[in-house]
């Protein structure tokens, strides 16, 4: 009798343990997609804060600008609340557990970029310092990707930095996005037989971007790159995120 | 009997033993010195660089454009660029080859205030420094430092002004000389009574202190500080001619180079820029001189000169593609170009 009970229980136990271990290691797809959207939003918010402080950063008359990692963090948190109604610092209960794990890593990476740039930002007598949304975003994404199994990258069809060159998947998607009206959500797709999420969040040119990326096309901007001749609202590039289902 | 030995040894034998040991050790030292002289046993500075995989290079934190531009932020992080930085890359590449080429020798840049470079070099914190610095100006070589053969020839101390009347005063002096030019006399008379600024510790301040006795001399912490100072009003700023040529064309268009009557550049004296290391680093000195000679004979130095002084380029873009990172911990907090003050004892 005991043997029969054991025979019945064992397969159920094996099934339960296997299922639970898989679900423990793999976040549900919806949670991963949600996390990708939040990561893109947070990186974009960081870029926005750098853009908002651009005049201060480039002011040659001031030495210590006071644009510290802590000030940057507070502005990012405030803007993130405004855009998502989620308080990352004090109440992130609305976030999926994967996002709770990854967003602080991205925030910390972004703060580190601002910390590393303090020397450049606080130079008095120097105007343009090339600490702009694009350079901030590249470094923040790289720092985050180096310490996570999730990979974030800024990419565009005609990158100034060749490390931001799109792969075939990104290039295809960017070409499609460039011909369509602006969207404010990520495009997500499961690849590798559903084992990897790819999320691409488009970035569009705002008026501030056009100082360097606008007209006249081909004329060098302040950093020495030829202007793209872009118009406000056109596709600038995208934040590309790759999240594998398995964490390792 | 054996039990008594230590006591006997301790009380009676220890003194001769110590004397013998002292003589023996002294002898050892002499033998060691002799062997070292014939065939160096200790690891020399080049093998130390090879084993560490890095060379510590000092560079001025004050921008000496186009030799070193202000640090900028790039996709790769904070970077510095300029002619001096390109030369440092050449030195590091040559060291990589010297060390066997297995692992690249990484240049670790220490961005330091110009006048602290000499101290850091003497204290052994640097293997060398490169900062558009000439060793042929009297007083420019602190004891214990060695200067390489030049990597930048035929520069010199130049001057910039804002008021054309200052130029006219100097030109009037040249006209008086009627075909028998004497720059020093023309400058001494032409600038007499004016306020002249030069950066602390640089060859231009040494020149002014030694030769311009009838001017009000301001010593500034940096070149930007002298441009920024409004009180007292500065009539003339002295610095390296090639630096002044670059900044008047690209950074401070309100300032103009002081030229000769025919419009040719006016150099107050000639200066050649060298790489600096300590007197003891004999192998490194030969390595540097041999490298610089080869770079000169292959035309590489001339190409670098044209690339940074004559081409039209954006320093930020060059920083992104070829700039070098540096140790942020070696940079003064909140770099500020500082202030100017009247030279002491004048």
Coordinates of C-alpha atoms in Angstrom, one line a residue:
Chain A
X1 CA 0.0 0.0 0.0
X2 CA 2.7 2.4 1.0
X3 CA 4.6 1.5 -2.2
X4 CA 1.5 2.3 -4.4
X5 CA 1.1 5.7 -2.7
X6 CA 4.7 6.4 -3.3
X7 CA 4.3 5.4 -7.0
X8 CA 1.4 7.9 -7.3
X9 CA 3.1 10.7 -5.4
X10 CA 6.5 10.5 -7.0
X11 CA 5.6 11.5 -10.6
X12 CA 3.4 14.3 -9.2
X13 CA 6.2 15.5 -7.0
X14 CA 8.7 15.4 -9.9
X15 CA 6.3 17.3 -12.1
X16 CA 5.6 19.9 -9.4
X17 CA 9.3 20.4 -8.6
X18 CA 10.2 20.7 -12.3
X19 CA 7.4 23.1 -13.0
X20 CA 8.1 25.2 -10.0
X21 CA 11.9 25.3 -10.7
X22 CA 11.2 26.4 -14.3
X23 CA 8.8 29.1 -13.2
X24 CA 11.3 30.2 -10.5
X25 CA 14.0 30.6 -13.1
X26 CA 11.8 32.1 -15.8
X27 CA 9.7 35.2 -15.3
X28 CA 6.4 35.1 -17.2
X29 CA 6.5 36.6 -20.6
X30 CA 4.3 39.5 -19.7
X31 CA 6.5 40.4 -16.8
X32 CA 9.6 40.4 -19.1
X33 CA 7.9 42.6 -21.7
X34 CA 6.7 44.9 -18.9
X35 CA 10.3 45.1 -17.6
X36 CA 11.7 45.9 -21.0
X37 CA 9.3 48.8 -21.3
X38 CA 10.3 50.2 -17.9
X39 CA 14.0 49.8 -18.7
X40 CA 13.6 51.8 -21.9
X41 CA 11.5 54.4 -20.1
X42 CA 14.2 54.8 -17.4
X43 CA 17.0 55.2 -19.8
X44 CA 15.0 57.7 -21.8
X45 CA 14.2 59.6 -18.7
X46 CA 18.0 59.8 -17.9
X47 CA 18.6 61.1 -21.4
X48 CA 15.8 63.7 -20.9
X49 CA 17.3 64.9 -17.6
X50 CA 20.7 65.4 -19.3
X51 CA 19.0 67.3 -22.1
X52 CA 17.2 69.5 -19.6
X53 CA 20.4 70.4 -17.8
X54 CA 22.4 70.9 -21.1
X55 CA 22.6 74.7 -20.7
X56 CA 23.9 74.3 -17.2
X57 CA 26.4 71.6 -18.1
X58 CA 27.7 73.7 -21.0
X59 CA 27.9 77.0 -19.1
X60 CA 31.6 78.1 -19.2
X61 CA 31.1 80.7 -16.5
X62 CA 30.4 78.2 -13.7
X63 CA 32.9 75.8 -12.2
X64 CA 31.1 73.5 -9.8
X65 CA 27.6 73.0 -11.5
X66 CA 26.0 71.1 -8.7
X67 CA 24.7 68.6 -11.2
X68 CA 25.8 65.7 -8.9
X69 CA 24.8 62.1 -9.3
X70 CA 22.3 62.6 -6.4
X71 CA 20.7 65.7 -8.0
X72 CA 20.5 63.7 -11.3
X73 CA 18.9 60.7 -9.5
X74 CA 16.3 62.9 -7.8
X75 CA 15.3 64.5 -11.1
X76 CA 15.2 61.1 -12.8
X77 CA 12.9 59.7 -10.0
X78 CA 10.6 62.7 -10.2
X79 CA 10.3 62.4 -14.0
X80 CA 9.8 58.6 -13.8
X81 CA 6.9 59.2 -11.4
X82 CA 5.5 61.8 -13.8
X83 CA 5.6 59.4 -16.7
X84 CA 4.7 56.1 -15.1
X85 CA 3.1 57.0 -11.7
X86 CA 5.7 54.6 -10.1
X87 CA 7.9 55.8 -7.3
X88 CA 11.1 53.8 -7.7
X89 CA 12.5 54.8 -4.4
X90 CA 9.7 54.4 -2.0
X91 CA 6.9 52.4 -3.5
X92 CA 7.7 50.1 -6.4
X93 CA 5.0 47.5 -5.5
X94 CA 3.3 48.0 -8.9
X95 CA 6.5 46.8 -10.7
X96 CA 7.0 43.1 -11.6
X97 CA 9.7 41.4 -9.6
X98 CA 12.1 41.3 -12.6
X99 CA 11.8 45.1 -13.0
X100 CA 12.3 45.6 -9.3
X101 CA 15.6 43.7 -9.7
X102 CA 16.8 45.5 -12.9
X103 CA 15.6 49.1 -12.7
X104 CA 17.8 49.9 -9.6
X105 CA 20.8 48.5 -11.6
X106 CA 20.1 50.8 -14.5
X107 CA 19.6 53.7 -12.1
X108 CA 22.8 53.0 -10.4
X109 CA 24.6 52.7 -13.8
X110 CA 23.2 56.0 -14.9
X111 CA 24.3 57.7 -11.7
X112 CA 27.8 56.3 -12.2
X113 CA 28.0 57.9 -15.6
X114 CA 27.1 61.3 -14.1
X115 CA 29.7 60.6 -11.4
X116 CA 32.4 59.8 -13.9
X117 CA 31.6 62.9 -15.9
X118 CA 31.8 65.3 -12.9
X119 CA 35.4 66.3 -13.9
X120 CA 34.3 67.3 -17.3
X121 CA 31.0 68.9 -16.3
X122 CA 32.7 71.0 -13.6
X123 CA 35.4 72.5 -15.8
X124 CA 35.1 76.2 -15.8
X125 CA 35.9 78.1 -18.9
X126 CA 35.0 75.2 -21.2
X127 CA 31.6 75.4 -22.9
X128 CA 30.6 72.4 -25.0
X129 CA 31.8 69.2 -23.2
X130 CA 30.0 66.5 -25.3
X131 CA 28.1 65.3 -22.2
X132 CA 24.9 65.0 -24.1
X133 CA 21.9 62.5 -24.1
X134 CA 23.6 60.3 -26.7
X135 CA 26.9 59.9 -24.9
X136 CA 25.2 59.6 -21.5
X137 CA 22.9 56.9 -22.9
X138 CA 25.7 54.9 -24.6
X139 CA 27.7 54.7 -21.4
X140 CA 24.7 54.0 -19.1
X141 CA 23.5 51.2 -21.4
X142 CA 27.0 49.8 -21.5
X143 CA 27.6 49.9 -17.8
X144 CA 24.2 48.3 -17.2
X145 CA 24.8 45.5 -19.8
X146 CA 28.2 44.7 -18.3
X147 CA 26.6 43.9 -14.9
X148 CA 23.4 42.2 -16.1
X149 CA 22.3 39.3 -18.3
X150 CA 20.0 41.8 -20.0
X151 CA 21.5 43.9 -22.8
X152 CA 20.6 47.5 -23.6
X153 CA 21.9 49.4 -26.6
X154 CA 21.2 52.7 -28.3
X155 CA 21.1 52.2 -32.0
X156 CA 20.3 54.1 -35.2
X157 CA 20.5 53.6 -38.9
X158 CA 23.4 56.0 -39.4
X159 CA 25.3 55.9 -36.2
X160 CA 28.0 58.4 -35.4
X161 CA 29.6 55.8 -33.1
X162 CA 30.1 52.5 -35.0
X163 CA 29.5 50.6 -31.8
X164 CA 25.9 51.7 -32.0
X165 CA 25.5 50.1 -35.5
X166 CA 22.2 48.1 -35.6
X167 CA 22.2 44.4 -36.1
X168 CA 20.1 42.9 -38.9
X169 CA 17.0 42.7 -36.7
X170 CA 17.3 46.3 -35.5
X171 CA 18.1 47.6 -38.9
X172 CA 15.0 46.0 -40.4
X173 CA 12.8 47.4 -37.6
X174 CA 14.3 50.8 -37.8
X175 CA 13.7 51.0 -41.5
X176 CA 10.1 50.1 -40.9
X177 CA 9.7 52.6 -38.1
X178 CA 11.3 55.4 -40.1
X179 CA 8.4 55.2 -42.6
X180 CA 5.6 55.2 -40.0
X181 CA 4.0 57.8 -37.8
X182 CA 5.6 58.1 -34.3
X183 CA 4.6 55.6 -31.7
X184 CA 5.2 55.9 -27.9
X185 CA 5.5 52.2 -27.0
X186 CA 8.1 49.5 -27.5
X187 CA 7.9 46.9 -30.3
X188 CA 8.4 43.5 -28.7
X189 CA 9.0 40.1 -30.3
X190 CA 10.0 36.7 -29.0
X191 CA 12.8 35.1 -30.9
X192 CA 15.0 31.9 -30.4
X193 CA 11.8 29.8 -30.1
X194 CA 10.4 32.1 -27.5
X195 CA 13.6 32.0 -25.3
X196 CA 14.6 35.7 -25.9
X197 CA 12.6 38.9 -25.9
X198 CA 13.7 41.7 -28.2
X199 CA 12.2 45.1 -27.5
X200 CA 12.8 48.2 -29.5
X201 CA 11.7 51.6 -28.3
X202 CA 11.9 54.3 -30.9
X203 CA 13.4 57.8 -30.1
X204 CA 12.3 60.8 -32.1
X205 CA 14.1 64.1 -32.7
X206 CA 13.0 66.9 -30.5
X207 CA 13.7 70.6 -31.2
X208 CA 16.8 70.5 -28.9
X209 CA 18.3 67.6 -30.8
X210 CA 18.3 69.6 -34.1
X211 CA 21.1 71.9 -32.9
X212 CA 23.5 69.0 -33.8
X213 CA 21.3 66.7 -35.9
X214 CA 19.3 69.2 -38.0
X215 CA 20.0 71.4 -40.9
X216 CA 22.1 72.3 -42.8
X217 CA 22.7 68.7 -43.7
X218 CA 26.4 67.8 -44.0
X219 CA 27.8 70.8 -42.2
X220 CA 29.8 69.9 -39.1
X221 CA 28.2 70.3 -35.8
X222 CA 30.0 71.5 -32.6
X223 CA 31.4 68.0 -32.0
X224 CA 32.7 67.6 -35.5
X225 CA 30.2 65.3 -37.0
X226 CA 28.2 66.1 -40.1
X227 CA 24.6 67.2 -39.3
X228 CA 22.0 64.7 -40.5
X229 CA 19.5 67.3 -41.7
X230 CA 16.8 65.8 -39.5
X231 CA 13.4 67.4 -38.8
X232 CA 11.5 67.5 -35.5
X233 CA 9.5 64.3 -35.0
X234 CA 11.6 62.1 -37.3
X235 CA 13.0 58.8 -36.1
X236 CA 16.3 59.4 -34.4
X237 CA 17.1 55.9 -33.4
X238 CA 16.0 53.4 -30.8
X239 CA 16.7 51.8 -27.4
X240 CA 17.1 48.1 -28.1
X241 CA 16.7 45.6 -25.3
X242 CA 17.4 41.9 -25.3
X243 CA 16.2 39.8 -22.4
X244 CA 16.7 36.0 -22.3
X245 CA 14.1 34.0 -20.5
X246 CA 16.8 32.1 -18.6
X247 CA 18.8 34.4 -16.4
X248 CA 22.1 32.7 -17.2
Chain B
X1 CA 79.4 21.9 28.9
X2 CA 77.0 22.4 26.0
X3 CA 74.6 24.1 28.3
X4 CA 77.1 26.8 29.0
X5 CA 77.8 27.6 25.3
X6 CA 75.0 30.1 24.7
X7 CA 76.0 32.1 27.7
X8 CA 79.7 32.1 26.7
X9 CA 78.8 33.0 23.2
X10 CA 76.4 35.7 24.3
X11 CA 78.8 37.4 26.7
X12 CA 82.1 37.0 24.9
X13 CA 81.6 35.9 21.3
X14 CA 78.8 38.3 20.2
X15 CA 81.0 41.4 19.8
X16 CA 83.6 39.8 17.4
X17 CA 80.7 38.1 15.6
X18 CA 78.9 41.4 15.0
X19 CA 82.1 43.1 13.9
X20 CA 82.8 40.2 11.5
X21 CA 79.2 40.3 10.2
X22 CA 79.5 44.1 9.7
X23 CA 82.7 43.7 7.7
X24 CA 81.3 40.8 5.8
X25 CA 78.1 42.7 4.9
X26 CA 80.0 45.7 3.9
X27 CA 82.1 43.5 1.6
X28 CA 78.9 42.0 0.3
X29 CA 77.7 45.5 -0.6
X30 CA 80.8 46.3 -2.4
X31 CA 80.8 43.0 -4.3
X32 CA 77.1 43.7 -5.2
X33 CA 77.9 47.2 -6.4
X34 CA 80.7 45.9 -8.5
X35 CA 78.6 43.2 -10.1
X36 CA 75.7 45.7 -10.6
X37 CA 78.1 48.0 -12.4
X38 CA 79.4 45.4 -14.7
X39 CA 76.0 43.7 -15.3
X40 CA 72.9 45.3 -13.8
X41 CA 71.1 42.9 -11.6
X42 CA 68.3 45.1 -10.4
X43 CA 65.2 45.5 -12.7
X44 CA 65.6 48.6 -14.7
X45 CA 62.8 51.1 -15.5
X46 CA 61.9 49.6 -18.9
X47 CA 61.5 46.0 -17.6
X48 CA 59.4 47.4 -14.8
X49 CA 57.1 49.0 -17.4
X50 CA 57.0 45.7 -19.3
X51 CA 56.2 43.7 -16.2
X52 CA 53.5 46.1 -15.0
X53 CA 52.0 46.4 -18.5
X54 CA 51.6 50.1 -18.1
X55 CA 53.5 53.3 -18.4
X56 CA 52.6 56.2 -16.1
X57 CA 52.6 59.5 -18.1
X58 CA 52.0 62.9 -16.7
X59 CA 50.2 65.5 -18.7
X60 CA 49.0 69.0 -17.9
X61 CA 45.4 69.4 -16.7
X62 CA 45.5 73.0 -17.9
X63 CA 44.6 72.9 -21.6
X64 CA 47.5 73.6 -23.9
X65 CA 45.6 73.4 -27.1
X66 CA 46.4 71.8 -29.6
X67 CA 48.9 69.8 -27.5
X68 CA 46.3 68.8 -24.9
X69 CA 42.6 69.8 -25.2
X70 CA 40.2 70.0 -22.3
X71 CA 38.8 66.6 -21.3
X72 CA 35.5 65.8 -22.9
X73 CA 32.9 63.1 -22.5
X74 CA 32.6 60.6 -25.3
X75 CA 30.7 57.3 -25.9
X76 CA 33.7 55.6 -24.4
X77 CA 33.8 57.8 -21.3
X78 CA 36.0 60.8 -20.4
X79 CA 38.9 61.3 -22.8
X80 CA 41.7 63.7 -23.6
X81 CA 43.3 64.3 -26.9
X82 CA 45.9 66.5 -28.7
X83 CA 49.3 66.3 -30.2
X84 CA 50.9 65.3 -26.9
X85 CA 48.3 62.6 -26.4
X86 CA 49.1 61.2 -29.9
X87 CA 52.8 61.2 -29.0
X88 CA 52.0 59.2 -25.8
X89 CA 50.2 56.6 -28.0
X90 CA 53.3 56.3 -30.1
X91 CA 55.5 55.9 -27.0
X92 CA 53.1 53.2 -25.7
X93 CA 53.0 51.4 -29.0
X94 CA 56.8 51.4 -29.2
X95 CA 57.0 50.1 -25.6
X96 CA 54.6 47.3 -26.5
X97 CA 57.0 46.2 -29.3
X98 CA 60.0 46.5 -26.9
X99 CA 58.2 44.4 -24.3
X100 CA 57.6 41.6 -26.8
X101 CA 54.3 42.6 -28.2
X102 CA 52.3 39.9 -26.2
X103 CA 50.3 42.4 -24.2
X104 CA 49.9 46.1 -25.0
X105 CA 51.5 48.6 -22.7
X106 CA 48.7 50.8 -21.5
X107 CA 49.5 54.5 -21.0
X108 CA 48.1 55.5 -17.6
X109 CA 47.6 59.3 -17.9
X110 CA 47.9 61.4 -14.8
X111 CA 46.3 64.8 -15.5
X112 CA 48.1 67.1 -13.1
X113 CA 48.6 70.8 -12.7
X114 CA 51.5 71.8 -14.8
X115 CA 53.8 73.0 -11.9
X116 CA 53.1 69.7 -10.0
X117 CA 54.3 67.6 -12.9
X118 CA 57.9 68.3 -12.0
X119 CA 57.3 67.3 -8.3
X120 CA 55.4 64.1 -9.2
X121 CA 58.2 63.1 -11.6
X122 CA 60.9 63.6 -9.0
X123 CA 58.8 61.8 -6.4
X124 CA 58.7 58.7 -8.7
X125 CA 54.9 58.9 -9.3
X126 CA 55.5 59.1 -13.1
X127 CA 57.7 57.4 -15.6
X128 CA 57.7 60.5 -17.8
X129 CA 55.7 63.6 -18.6
X130 CA 54.7 65.2 -21.9
X131 CA 53.4 68.7 -21.7
X132 CA 54.6 70.9 -24.6
X133 CA 57.6 71.7 -22.3
X134 CA 61.0 72.9 -23.5
X135 CA 64.2 72.3 -21.7
X136 CA 66.3 74.9 -23.5
X137 CA 65.0 77.9 -21.6
X138 CA 67.2 78.9 -18.7
X139 CA 65.8 77.7 -15.4
X140 CA 63.3 75.3 -17.0
X141 CA 65.2 72.1 -16.0
X142 CA 64.8 71.3 -12.3
X143 CA 67.7 69.3 -10.9
X144 CA 67.2 65.6 -11.3
X145 CA 65.1 65.8 -14.5
X146 CA 66.2 64.9 -18.0
X147 CA 64.8 66.2 -21.3
X148 CA 64.7 64.2 -24.5
X149 CA 65.6 65.4 -28.0
X150 CA 62.8 67.6 -29.3
X151 CA 59.5 66.1 -30.5
X152 CA 58.4 69.6 -31.6
X153 CA 60.9 71.8 -33.2
X154 CA 61.2 75.6 -33.8
X155 CA 58.5 76.8 -31.5
X156 CA 59.1 79.6 -29.1
X157 CA 57.5 82.1 -26.8
X158 CA 55.0 84.3 -28.4
X159 CA 52.6 87.1 -27.3
X160 CA 49.0 88.0 -27.8
X161 CA 47.3 91.4 -27.4
X162 CA 43.9 93.0 -27.8
X163 CA 44.8 96.6 -28.3
X164 CA 46.5 97.4 -31.6
X165 CA 48.4 100.2 -30.0
X166 CA 50.5 97.7 -28.1
X167 CA 51.5 96.2 -31.4
X168 CA 52.3 99.6 -32.8
X169 CA 54.6 100.4 -29.8
X170 CA 56.6 97.2 -30.5
X171 CA 56.7 97.8 -34.3
X172 CA 57.9 101.3 -33.7
X173 CA 60.9 99.9 -31.8
X174 CA 61.6 97.5 -34.7
X175 CA 61.5 100.4 -37.2
X176 CA 64.0 102.3 -35.1
X177 CA 66.4 99.4 -35.4
X178 CA 66.4 100.0 -39.2
X179 CA 67.2 96.6 -40.6
X180 CA 69.3 95.5 -37.7
X181 CA 66.7 93.6 -35.7
X182 CA 67.0 93.1 -32.0
X183 CA 63.8 91.4 -30.7
X184 CA 64.7 91.5 -27.1
X185 CA 65.5 95.3 -27.2
X186 CA 62.3 96.0 -29.2
X187 CA 60.2 93.9 -26.7
X188 CA 61.8 95.4 -23.6
X189 CA 61.2 99.0 -24.9
X190 CA 57.8 98.3 -26.5
X191 CA 56.2 96.6 -23.5
X192 CA 57.7 98.9 -20.9
X193 CA 55.2 99.9 -18.3
X194 CA 52.5 97.5 -19.6
X195 CA 50.9 94.7 -17.7
X196 CA 52.1 91.3 -19.0
X197 CA 50.7 87.9 -17.9
X198 CA 52.4 84.5 -18.0
X199 CA 51.5 81.1 -16.6
X200 CA 53.2 80.1 -13.4
X201 CA 56.1 77.7 -13.8
X202 CA 56.1 77.8 -17.6
X203 CA 59.0 78.9 -19.8
X204 CA 57.1 82.1 -20.7
X205 CA 57.1 83.2 -17.0
X206 CA 60.8 82.4 -16.7
X207 CA 61.4 84.5 -19.8
X208 CA 59.4 87.4 -18.5
X209 CA 61.0 87.3 -15.0
X210 CA 64.5 87.3 -16.5
X211 CA 64.1 89.7 -19.4
X212 CA 61.1 92.0 -18.9
X213 CA 62.1 94.0 -15.9
X214 CA 60.2 97.1 -16.8
X215 CA 56.7 95.6 -17.0
X216 CA 54.1 94.8 -14.4
X217 CA 54.3 91.1 -14.4
X218 CA 51.2 89.0 -13.5
X219 CA 51.7 85.3 -12.8
X220 CA 48.6 83.3 -13.6
X221 CA 47.5 79.7 -12.7
X222 CA 46.7 79.0 -16.4
X223 CA 46.4 80.6 -19.8
X224 CA 42.5 80.8 -19.6
X225 CA 42.9 82.6 -16.2
X226 CA 45.0 85.3 -17.9
X227 CA 42.4 85.7 -20.7
X228 CA 39.6 85.8 -18.1
X229 CA 41.2 88.4 -15.8
X230 CA 39.7 91.9 -16.1
X231 CA 41.2 93.6 -13.1
X232 CA 44.0 94.5 -13.5
X233 CA 43.7 94.9 -17.2
X234 CA 46.2 92.7 -19.0
X235 CA 47.9 94.2 -22.1
X236 CA 50.0 91.2 -23.2
X237 CA 49.9 87.5 -22.5
X238 CA 52.9 85.4 -23.1
X239 CA 52.9 81.6 -23.9
X240 CA 54.1 79.2 -26.5
X241 CA 53.6 80.6 -30.0
X242 CA 51.9 77.5 -31.4
X243 CA 49.4 77.5 -28.5
X244 CA 48.7 81.2 -28.9
X245 CA 48.3 80.7 -32.7
X246 CA 45.6 78.0 -32.1
X247 CA 43.7 79.8 -29.4
X248 CA 43.5 83.1 -31.2
X249 CA 42.1 81.3 -34.2
X250 CA 39.7 78.9 -32.5
X251 CA 39.0 79.9 -28.9
X252 CA 39.6 83.6 -28.1
X253 CA 39.1 85.6 -31.4
X254 CA 39.3 88.9 -29.5
X255 CA 43.0 88.3 -28.9
X256 CA 45.6 88.6 -31.7
X257 CA 49.1 87.4 -32.2
X258 CA 51.8 90.0 -31.9
X259 CA 53.7 89.9 -35.2
X260 CA 56.7 91.5 -36.8
X261 CA 56.4 94.5 -39.0
X262 CA 56.0 92.3 -42.1
X263 CA 53.3 90.2 -40.4
X264 CA 55.6 87.2 -39.7
X265 CA 55.2 85.5 -36.3
X266 CA 57.1 87.2 -33.6
X267 CA 59.0 84.8 -31.3
X268 CA 60.6 86.3 -28.3
X269 CA 62.9 83.3 -28.1
X270 CA 63.1 79.8 -29.6
X271 CA 61.9 76.7 -27.7
X272 CA 61.8 73.0 -28.5
X273 CA 59.5 70.7 -26.7
X274 CA 60.8 67.5 -25.0
X275 CA 59.6 64.5 -23.1
X276 CA 60.8 64.6 -19.5
X277 CA 61.9 61.8 -17.2
X278 CA 64.2 61.5 -14.3
X279 CA 68.0 61.6 -14.6
X280 CA 68.5 58.0 -13.4
X281 CA 66.3 56.4 -16.1
X282 CA 69.1 56.0 -18.5
X283 CA 67.5 53.1 -20.5
X284 CA 64.2 54.9 -20.8
X285 CA 66.1 58.0 -21.9
X286 CA 67.8 56.1 -24.8
X287 CA 64.5 54.5 -25.6
X288 CA 62.8 57.9 -25.9
X289 CA 65.6 59.5 -27.8
X290 CA 65.9 56.6 -30.3
X291 CA 62.1 56.6 -30.8
X292 CA 61.9 60.3 -31.3
X293 CA 64.8 60.3 -33.7
X294 CA 63.0 57.6 -35.8
X295 CA 59.7 59.4 -35.7
X296 CA 61.5 62.5 -36.9
X297 CA 63.4 60.8 -39.7
X298 CA 60.3 58.9 -41.0
X299 CA 58.3 62.2 -41.1
X300 CA 55.9 61.1 -38.4
X301 CA 56.5 64.1 -36.2
X302 CA 56.0 66.4 -39.1
X303 CA 52.7 64.7 -39.9
X304 CA 51.6 65.0 -36.3
X305 CA 52.5 68.7 -36.4
X306 CA 50.5 69.3 -39.6
X307 CA 47.6 67.2 -38.3
X308 CA 47.1 69.2 -35.1
X309 CA 48.3 72.7 -36.2
X310 CA 47.1 73.0 -39.8
X311 CA 44.2 70.7 -40.4
X312 CA 40.6 71.7 -39.8
X313 CA 39.2 69.3 -37.2
X314 CA 36.9 69.0 -34.2
X315 CA 38.8 68.0 -31.1
X316 CA 35.7 66.4 -29.6
X317 CA 35.5 64.0 -32.6
X318 CA 39.2 63.2 -32.3
X319 CA 38.8 62.6 -28.6
X320 CA 36.0 60.1 -29.3
X321 CA 38.0 58.1 -31.9
X322 CA 41.6 58.4 -30.6
X323 CA 41.5 60.0 -27.2
X324 CA 43.0 58.4 -24.1
X325 CA 41.3 57.8 -20.8
X326 CA 43.0 59.0 -17.6
X327 CA 43.0 58.4 -13.9
X328 CA 40.3 60.7 -12.5
X329 CA 41.8 60.3 -9.0
X330 CA 44.9 62.1 -10.3
X331 CA 43.0 65.2 -11.4
X332 CA 42.4 68.1 -9.0
X333 CA 38.8 68.4 -7.8
X334 CA 36.7 70.8 -9.8
X335 CA 39.4 71.9 -12.2
X336 CA 39.4 75.6 -12.2
X337 CA 41.7 77.7 -14.3
X338 CA 42.6 79.7 -11.2
X339 CA 43.6 83.3 -10.9
X340 CA 46.4 85.8 -11.6
X341 CA 48.6 87.7 -9.1
X342 CA 51.4 90.2 -9.4
X343 CA 54.9 88.5 -9.4
X344 CA 56.6 88.8 -6.1
X345 CA 59.5 91.2 -5.6
X346 CA 58.9 93.4 -8.6

